[in-house]
């Protein structure tokens, strides 16, 4: 395995040496060429056994990826230094590989050249006899080994500089990658929690009511068959079945609304929040400003469910009957604050509804914060850009 990796390093350095003229031409179109060369060098490092993370998404073309990359600080902090390093080390590899391997080949095959009357000159050395050509053969082998060692060292130097620029010059990129890993794990847990909630609501709500409807209809049929004259009992059972069916329908509507409310799609965020406040058992004071026409569907959905979860928590845990909502929509972003004067002490625990909402806000480029001192009420604050960064 070690021999294979060394062979790969020598091969990649030879390829870099041959590609040096192209790299020189790419300087004319820098910094556009810098992300492409840097990403290619990251691929080279992975092929040589170094753990590096590709930055270009597999479903993006080079043009789709390079264009936004040019506007990021990461290009100047990481890609451009790596580009300069690649050009300089490729020039070094070209010199070492050209003179080293050609000189080694000339020394190793010096006796063959002598047979054809050619004295192969390598540097200051020129053989003047058959004995000298034979002595040149082991020197050529040593020169080839030294060349291979220097090229391998150059490859390791590439890896060192690549890691140095990626770690010390681009901490914001690494922080975002770590945040992405954490957010992905949290979203997975939040989605699982939401699936369990929907299953529980359907099982304990609509399903129980529908079971009761089936039972009442069975009793109604039995009563109608056994005693056709017992009209009063038949009417009572029919009314009970109807009441259970209506409750089942209402619970199904609530469950569907909790998945995605129709008001949000048809009327927009402000109207959907107003409808949410009207359905709440709390006395809600709603203040809304701005226009929600510029909000993307993912952003509006994340803000809506943040308000919904906040009102639900107030009605269950705050110990008060009123709440205040301040919703501000702009062309570039949206801000919402939900406040109550209850007992406070709310926290964003892992696996809780608020934790899932925070990750949902982060998924659209926003954030969610909670101020909830014990006895001082709770303030839920959420903000997000109108259009997600993706």
Coordinates of C-alpha atoms in Angstrom, one line a residue:
X1 CA 0.0 0.0 0.0
X2 CA 2.8 2.4 0.9
X3 CA 4.5 1.7 -2.5
X4 CA 1.3 2.4 -4.3
X5 CA 0.8 5.7 -2.6
X6 CA 4.4 6.7 -3.4
X7 CA 3.9 5.7 -7.0
X8 CA 0.7 7.9 -7.1
X9 CA 2.6 10.8 -5.6
X10 CA 5.4 10.6 -8.2
X11 CA 2.8 10.2 -11.0
X12 CA 0.8 13.2 -9.8
X13 CA 4.0 15.3 -9.7
X14 CA 4.9 14.3 -13.2
X15 CA 1.4 15.2 -14.4
X16 CA 1.7 18.6 -12.6
X17 CA 5.1 19.1 -14.3
X18 CA 3.5 18.4 -17.7
X19 CA 0.6 20.7 -16.8
X20 CA 2.9 23.6 -15.8
X21 CA 2.4 25.4 -19.2
X22 CA -1.4 25.3 -18.7
X23 CA -1.0 26.6 -15.2
X24 CA 1.1 29.5 -16.5
X25 CA -1.7 30.4 -18.9
X26 CA -4.3 30.1 -16.1
X27 CA -2.5 33.0 -14.3
X28 CA -3.9 35.2 -17.1
X29 CA -7.5 34.4 -16.0
X30 CA -6.9 34.4 -12.2
X31 CA -8.7 34.5 -9.9
X32 CA -11.3 32.6 -11.9
X33 CA -8.9 29.8 -12.4
X34 CA -7.9 29.7 -8.7
X35 CA -11.0 27.7 -7.4
X36 CA -10.7 25.2 -10.2
X37 CA -7.0 24.6 -9.6
X38 CA -7.4 24.4 -5.8
X39 CA -10.3 22.0 -6.1
X40 CA -8.2 19.8 -8.5
X41 CA -5.4 19.9 -5.9
X42 CA -7.8 18.7 -3.2
X43 CA -8.8 15.8 -5.5
X44 CA -5.1 15.0 -6.0
X45 CA -4.6 14.9 -2.3
X46 CA -7.5 12.5 -1.8
X47 CA -6.2 10.2 -4.5
X48 CA -2.8 10.2 -2.7
X49 CA -4.5 9.1 0.6
X50 CA -5.0 12.5 2.3
X51 CA -8.3 13.2 3.9
X52 CA -9.6 16.4 2.3
X53 CA -13.2 17.5 1.8
X54 CA -14.4 18.5 -1.7
X55 CA -16.0 21.9 -1.8
X56 CA -17.8 21.6 -5.1
X57 CA -21.1 19.8 -4.8
X58 CA -21.3 16.8 -7.1
X59 CA -24.6 18.0 -8.7
X60 CA -23.1 21.5 -9.6
X61 CA -21.2 22.3 -12.8
X62 CA -17.9 24.1 -12.5
X63 CA -19.6 27.3 -13.8
X64 CA -22.4 27.0 -11.1
X65 CA -19.8 26.5 -8.4
X66 CA -17.1 29.0 -9.4
X67 CA -19.4 32.0 -9.8
X68 CA -20.6 32.2 -6.2
X69 CA -17.2 31.0 -5.0
X70 CA -15.6 34.2 -6.4
X71 CA -17.7 36.3 -4.1
X72 CA -16.7 34.5 -0.9
X73 CA -13.8 35.2 1.4
X74 CA -12.8 31.5 1.2
X75 CA -11.6 32.0 -2.4
X76 CA -9.1 34.7 -1.3
X77 CA -8.1 33.0 1.9
X78 CA -7.8 29.4 0.7
X79 CA -8.1 28.9 -3.1
X80 CA -5.8 31.7 -4.2
X81 CA -2.9 30.7 -1.9
X82 CA -3.3 27.1 -2.9
X83 CA -3.3 28.2 -6.6
X84 CA 0.0 30.1 -6.1
X85 CA 1.5 27.0 -4.3
X86 CA 0.4 24.7 -7.1
X87 CA 2.1 26.9 -9.7
X88 CA 5.4 27.2 -7.9
X89 CA 5.6 23.5 -6.9
X90 CA 4.7 22.4 -10.4
X91 CA 7.6 24.5 -11.7
X92 CA 9.9 22.7 -9.2
X93 CA 8.5 19.3 -10.2
X94 CA 9.1 20.2 -13.9
X95 CA 12.8 20.9 -13.2
X96 CA 13.3 17.9 -11.0
X97 CA 11.5 15.4 -13.2
X98 CA 13.0 16.7 -16.5
X99 CA 16.6 16.8 -15.4
X100 CA 16.4 14.0 -12.9
X101 CA 14.7 11.3 -14.9
X102 CA 16.3 12.2 -18.2
X103 CA 19.8 12.3 -16.6
X104 CA 19.1 9.0 -14.8
X105 CA 18.0 7.4 -18.1
X106 CA 21.1 8.7 -19.9
X107 CA 23.4 7.3 -17.2
X108 CA 21.6 3.9 -17.0
X109 CA 21.6 3.5 -20.8
X110 CA 25.1 5.0 -21.2
X111 CA 26.6 1.6 -22.4
X112 CA 23.9 1.3 -25.1
X113 CA 24.7 4.8 -26.3
X114 CA 28.4 4.0 -26.3
X115 CA 27.8 1.0 -28.6
X116 CA 26.3 3.4 -31.1
X117 CA 29.2 5.8 -30.8
X118 CA 27.4 8.3 -28.6
X119 CA 28.9 9.6 -25.4
X120 CA 25.9 10.5 -23.3
X121 CA 26.8 13.7 -21.3
X122 CA 25.0 14.3 -18.0
X123 CA 26.1 17.5 -16.4
X124 CA 29.9 17.7 -16.2
X125 CA 30.2 13.9 -16.7
X126 CA 31.1 12.6 -20.1
X127 CA 32.1 8.9 -20.4
X128 CA 35.4 8.3 -22.2
X129 CA 35.5 4.5 -22.0
X130 CA 33.3 1.5 -21.8
X131 CA 34.3 1.1 -18.1
X132 CA 33.1 4.6 -17.3
X133 CA 29.7 3.9 -19.0
X134 CA 29.4 0.7 -16.9
X135 CA 30.1 2.7 -13.7
X136 CA 27.5 5.3 -14.8
X137 CA 24.7 2.7 -14.6
X138 CA 24.5 2.5 -10.8
X139 CA 24.9 6.3 -10.7
X140 CA 21.9 6.6 -12.9
X141 CA 19.9 4.3 -10.6
X142 CA 20.8 6.4 -7.6
X143 CA 19.9 9.6 -9.5
X144 CA 16.5 8.1 -10.4
X145 CA 15.9 7.1 -6.7
X146 CA 16.9 10.6 -5.6
X147 CA 14.6 12.2 -8.2
X148 CA 11.7 10.0 -7.0
X149 CA 12.4 10.9 -3.4
X150 CA 12.5 14.7 -4.2
X151 CA 9.2 14.4 -6.1
X152 CA 7.6 12.5 -3.3
X153 CA 8.8 15.1 -0.8
X154 CA 7.3 17.8 -3.1
X155 CA 4.0 16.0 -3.0
X156 CA 4.1 15.9 0.8
X157 CA 4.9 19.6 0.8
X158 CA 1.8 20.2 -1.4
X159 CA -0.3 18.4 1.2
X160 CA 1.2 20.3 4.1
X161 CA 0.5 23.7 2.5
X162 CA -3.0 22.6 1.4
X163 CA -3.9 21.7 5.0
X164 CA -2.2 24.8 6.3
X165 CA -4.2 27.2 4.1
X166 CA -7.4 25.2 4.6
X167 CA -7.1 25.2 8.4
X168 CA -5.4 28.4 9.4
X169 CA -6.6 30.7 6.6
X170 CA -10.2 29.6 6.4
X171 CA -11.6 29.0 9.9
X172 CA -15.0 30.3 8.9
X173 CA -15.3 27.5 6.3
X174 CA -14.5 24.8 8.8
X175 CA -16.9 26.4 11.3
X176 CA -19.6 26.3 8.7
X177 CA -18.9 22.7 7.9
X178 CA -19.0 21.7 11.6
X179 CA -22.2 23.6 12.0
X180 CA -23.6 21.8 9.0
X181 CA -22.8 18.4 10.5
X182 CA -24.4 19.4 13.8
X183 CA -27.4 20.9 12.1
X184 CA -27.9 17.8 9.9
X185 CA -27.9 15.5 13.0
X186 CA -30.3 17.8 14.9
X187 CA -32.6 18.0 11.9
X188 CA -32.7 14.2 11.6
X189 CA -33.7 14.0 15.3
X190 CA -36.3 16.8 14.9
X191 CA -37.9 15.2 11.9
X192 CA -38.1 11.9 13.7
X193 CA -39.7 13.7 16.7
X194 CA -42.2 15.3 14.2
X195 CA -43.1 12.0 12.6
X196 CA -43.7 10.5 16.1
X197 CA -45.9 13.5 17.0
X198 CA -48.0 13.1 13.8
X199 CA -48.4 9.3 14.4
X200 CA -49.4 10.0 18.0
X201 CA -51.9 12.7 17.0
X202 CA -53.5 10.4 14.4
X203 CA -53.6 7.4 16.8
X204 CA -54.9 9.2 19.9
X205 CA -57.2 11.7 18.0
X206 CA -58.8 10.9 14.7
X207 CA -58.3 7.2 14.9
X208 CA -60.0 6.9 18.3
X209 CA -62.9 9.0 17.1
X210 CA -63.3 6.9 13.9
X211 CA -63.3 3.7 16.0
X212 CA -66.1 5.2 18.1
X213 CA -68.0 6.0 14.9
X214 CA -67.7 2.4 13.7
X215 CA -68.9 1.1 17.1
X216 CA -71.9 3.5 17.2
X217 CA -72.9 2.6 13.6
X218 CA -72.7 -1.1 14.5
X219 CA -74.9 -0.6 17.6
X220 CA -77.2 1.5 15.4
X221 CA -77.5 -1.3 12.9
X222 CA -78.2 -3.9 15.6
X223 CA -80.8 -1.7 17.3
X224 CA -82.6 -1.0 14.0
X225 CA -82.6 -4.7 13.2
X226 CA -83.7 -6.0 16.6
X227 CA -86.2 -3.3 17.5
X228 CA -87.4 -1.2 14.6
X229 CA -89.9 0.5 17.0
X230 CA -87.1 1.9 19.2
X231 CA -86.8 5.1 17.3
X232 CA -85.5 7.2 20.2
X233 CA -82.5 4.9 20.7
X234 CA -81.8 4.8 17.0
X235 CA -81.8 8.6 16.8
X236 CA -79.5 8.9 19.9
X237 CA -77.0 6.5 18.4
X238 CA -77.1 8.3 15.1
X239 CA -76.4 11.6 16.8
X240 CA -73.5 10.1 18.8
X241 CA -72.0 8.7 15.6
X242 CA -72.3 12.0 13.8
X243 CA -70.7 13.8 16.8
X244 CA -67.7 11.4 16.8
X245 CA -67.4 11.8 13.0
X246 CA -67.3 15.6 13.3
X247 CA -64.7 15.4 16.0
X248 CA -62.6 13.0 13.9
X249 CA -62.9 15.4 10.9
X250 CA -61.9 18.4 13.1
X251 CA -58.8 16.5 14.5
X252 CA -57.8 15.4 11.0
X253 CA -58.0 19.1 9.9
X254 CA -55.9 20.1 12.9
X255 CA -53.3 17.5 12.0
X256 CA -53.2 18.5 8.4
X257 CA -52.9 22.1 9.4
X258 CA -50.0 21.3 11.7
X259 CA -48.2 19.7 8.7
X260 CA -48.7 22.7 6.4
X261 CA -51.5 25.2 6.8
X262 CA -53.5 26.0 3.6
X263 CA -53.7 29.7 4.7
X264 CA -49.9 30.0 4.5
X265 CA -49.9 28.8 0.8
X266 CA -53.0 30.7 -0.3
X267 CA -52.8 34.0 1.7
X268 CA -49.2 34.4 2.9
X269 CA -47.4 34.5 6.3
X270 CA -49.2 37.5 7.8
X271 CA -52.7 36.2 7.1
X272 CA -51.7 32.7 8.3
X273 CA -50.3 34.1 11.6
X274 CA -53.4 36.2 12.1
X275 CA -55.6 33.0 11.6
X276 CA -53.3 31.2 14.0
X277 CA -53.8 33.9 16.6
X278 CA -57.6 33.8 16.1
X279 CA -57.7 30.0 16.7
X280 CA -55.4 30.1 19.8
X281 CA -57.1 29.7 23.2
X282 CA -55.0 32.7 24.3
X283 CA -55.8 36.4 23.9
X284 CA -53.2 37.3 21.3
X285 CA -52.2 40.8 20.5
X286 CA -50.7 40.8 17.0
X287 CA -48.7 43.6 15.4
X288 CA -47.6 43.1 11.8
X289 CA -45.8 45.4 9.4
X290 CA -44.4 45.2 5.9
X291 CA -45.2 43.0 3.0
X292 CA -44.8 39.2 3.0
X293 CA -44.9 38.9 -0.8
X294 CA -41.1 38.5 -1.1
X295 CA -40.8 35.7 1.4
X296 CA -39.9 32.3 0.1
X297 CA -42.1 29.3 1.0
X298 CA -39.4 27.7 3.2
X299 CA -38.8 30.9 5.1
X300 CA -42.5 31.6 5.6
X301 CA -43.1 28.0 6.8
X302 CA -40.2 28.1 9.3
X303 CA -41.5 31.4 10.8
X304 CA -45.1 30.2 10.9
X305 CA -44.3 27.1 12.9
X306 CA -42.0 29.1 15.2
X307 CA -45.0 31.2 16.1
X308 CA -47.3 28.2 16.4
X309 CA -44.9 26.3 18.7
X310 CA -44.4 29.4 20.8
X311 CA -48.2 29.9 21.3
X312 CA -48.6 26.2 22.1
X313 CA -45.9 26.4 24.8
X314 CA -47.5 29.6 26.3
X315 CA -50.9 27.9 26.6
X316 CA -49.4 24.8 28.1
X317 CA -46.6 26.0 30.4
X318 CA -46.7 29.8 30.9
X319 CA -49.6 29.9 33.2
X320 CA -51.1 33.0 31.5
X321 CA -53.9 33.6 29.1
X322 CA -52.4 36.3 26.8
X323 CA -49.5 36.7 24.4
X324 CA -48.0 39.3 22.1
X325 CA -46.7 38.8 18.6
X326 CA -44.7 41.3 16.7
X327 CA -44.2 40.3 13.0
X328 CA -42.1 42.5 10.7
X329 CA -41.6 41.6 7.0
X330 CA -39.2 43.3 4.7
X331 CA -37.9 42.7 1.2
X332 CA -34.7 41.3 2.5
X333 CA -35.6 39.5 5.8
X334 CA -38.3 38.8 8.3
X335 CA -38.4 39.1 12.1
X336 CA -40.9 37.8 14.6
X337 CA -41.1 38.1 18.4
X338 CA -43.5 36.2 20.6
X339 CA -43.7 37.4 24.2
X340 CA -45.6 36.4 27.3
X341 CA -45.6 37.4 31.0
X342 CA -45.7 33.8 32.3
X343 CA -43.5 31.8 34.7
X344 CA -40.4 31.7 32.3
X345 CA -37.7 29.1 32.6
X346 CA -38.1 27.8 29.0
X347 CA -35.1 26.1 27.4
X348 CA -34.1 24.7 24.1
X349 CA -33.5 21.1 24.9
X350 CA -32.2 18.5 22.5
X351 CA -35.1 16.7 20.8
X352 CA -37.7 19.3 21.9
X353 CA -40.0 21.1 19.6
X354 CA -38.0 24.4 20.1
X355 CA -34.8 22.6 19.2
X356 CA -36.4 21.4 16.0
X357 CA -37.6 24.9 15.2
X358 CA -34.2 26.4 15.8
X359 CA -32.7 23.9 13.3
X360 CA -35.5 24.6 10.9
X361 CA -34.7 28.4 11.1
X362 CA -31.0 27.7 10.6
X363 CA -31.8 25.6 7.5
X364 CA -33.2 28.7 5.8
X365 CA -30.2 30.8 7.0
X366 CA -32.0 32.2 10.0
X367 CA -31.8 31.8 13.8
X368 CA -34.0 31.4 16.8
X369 CA -33.2 32.7 20.3
X370 CA -35.1 32.5 23.6
X371 CA -34.9 34.8 26.6
X372 CA -36.8 33.2 29.5
X373 CA -35.6 34.0 33.0
X374 CA -37.5 32.3 35.8
X375 CA -40.5 34.4 36.7
X376 CA -39.8 36.9 34.0
X377 CA -41.8 35.6 31.1
X378 CA -40.5 34.2 27.8
X379 CA -39.4 36.0 24.7
X380 CA -39.0 34.0 21.5
X381 CA -37.1 35.8 18.7
X382 CA -36.7 34.5 15.2
X383 CA -35.2 36.0 12.1
X384 CA -34.4 34.8 8.6
X385 CA -33.5 36.2 5.1
X386 CA -36.4 36.4 2.7
X387 CA -34.7 34.0 0.4
X388 CA -32.7 31.0 1.8
X389 CA -28.9 31.2 1.0
X390 CA -29.2 28.0 -1.0

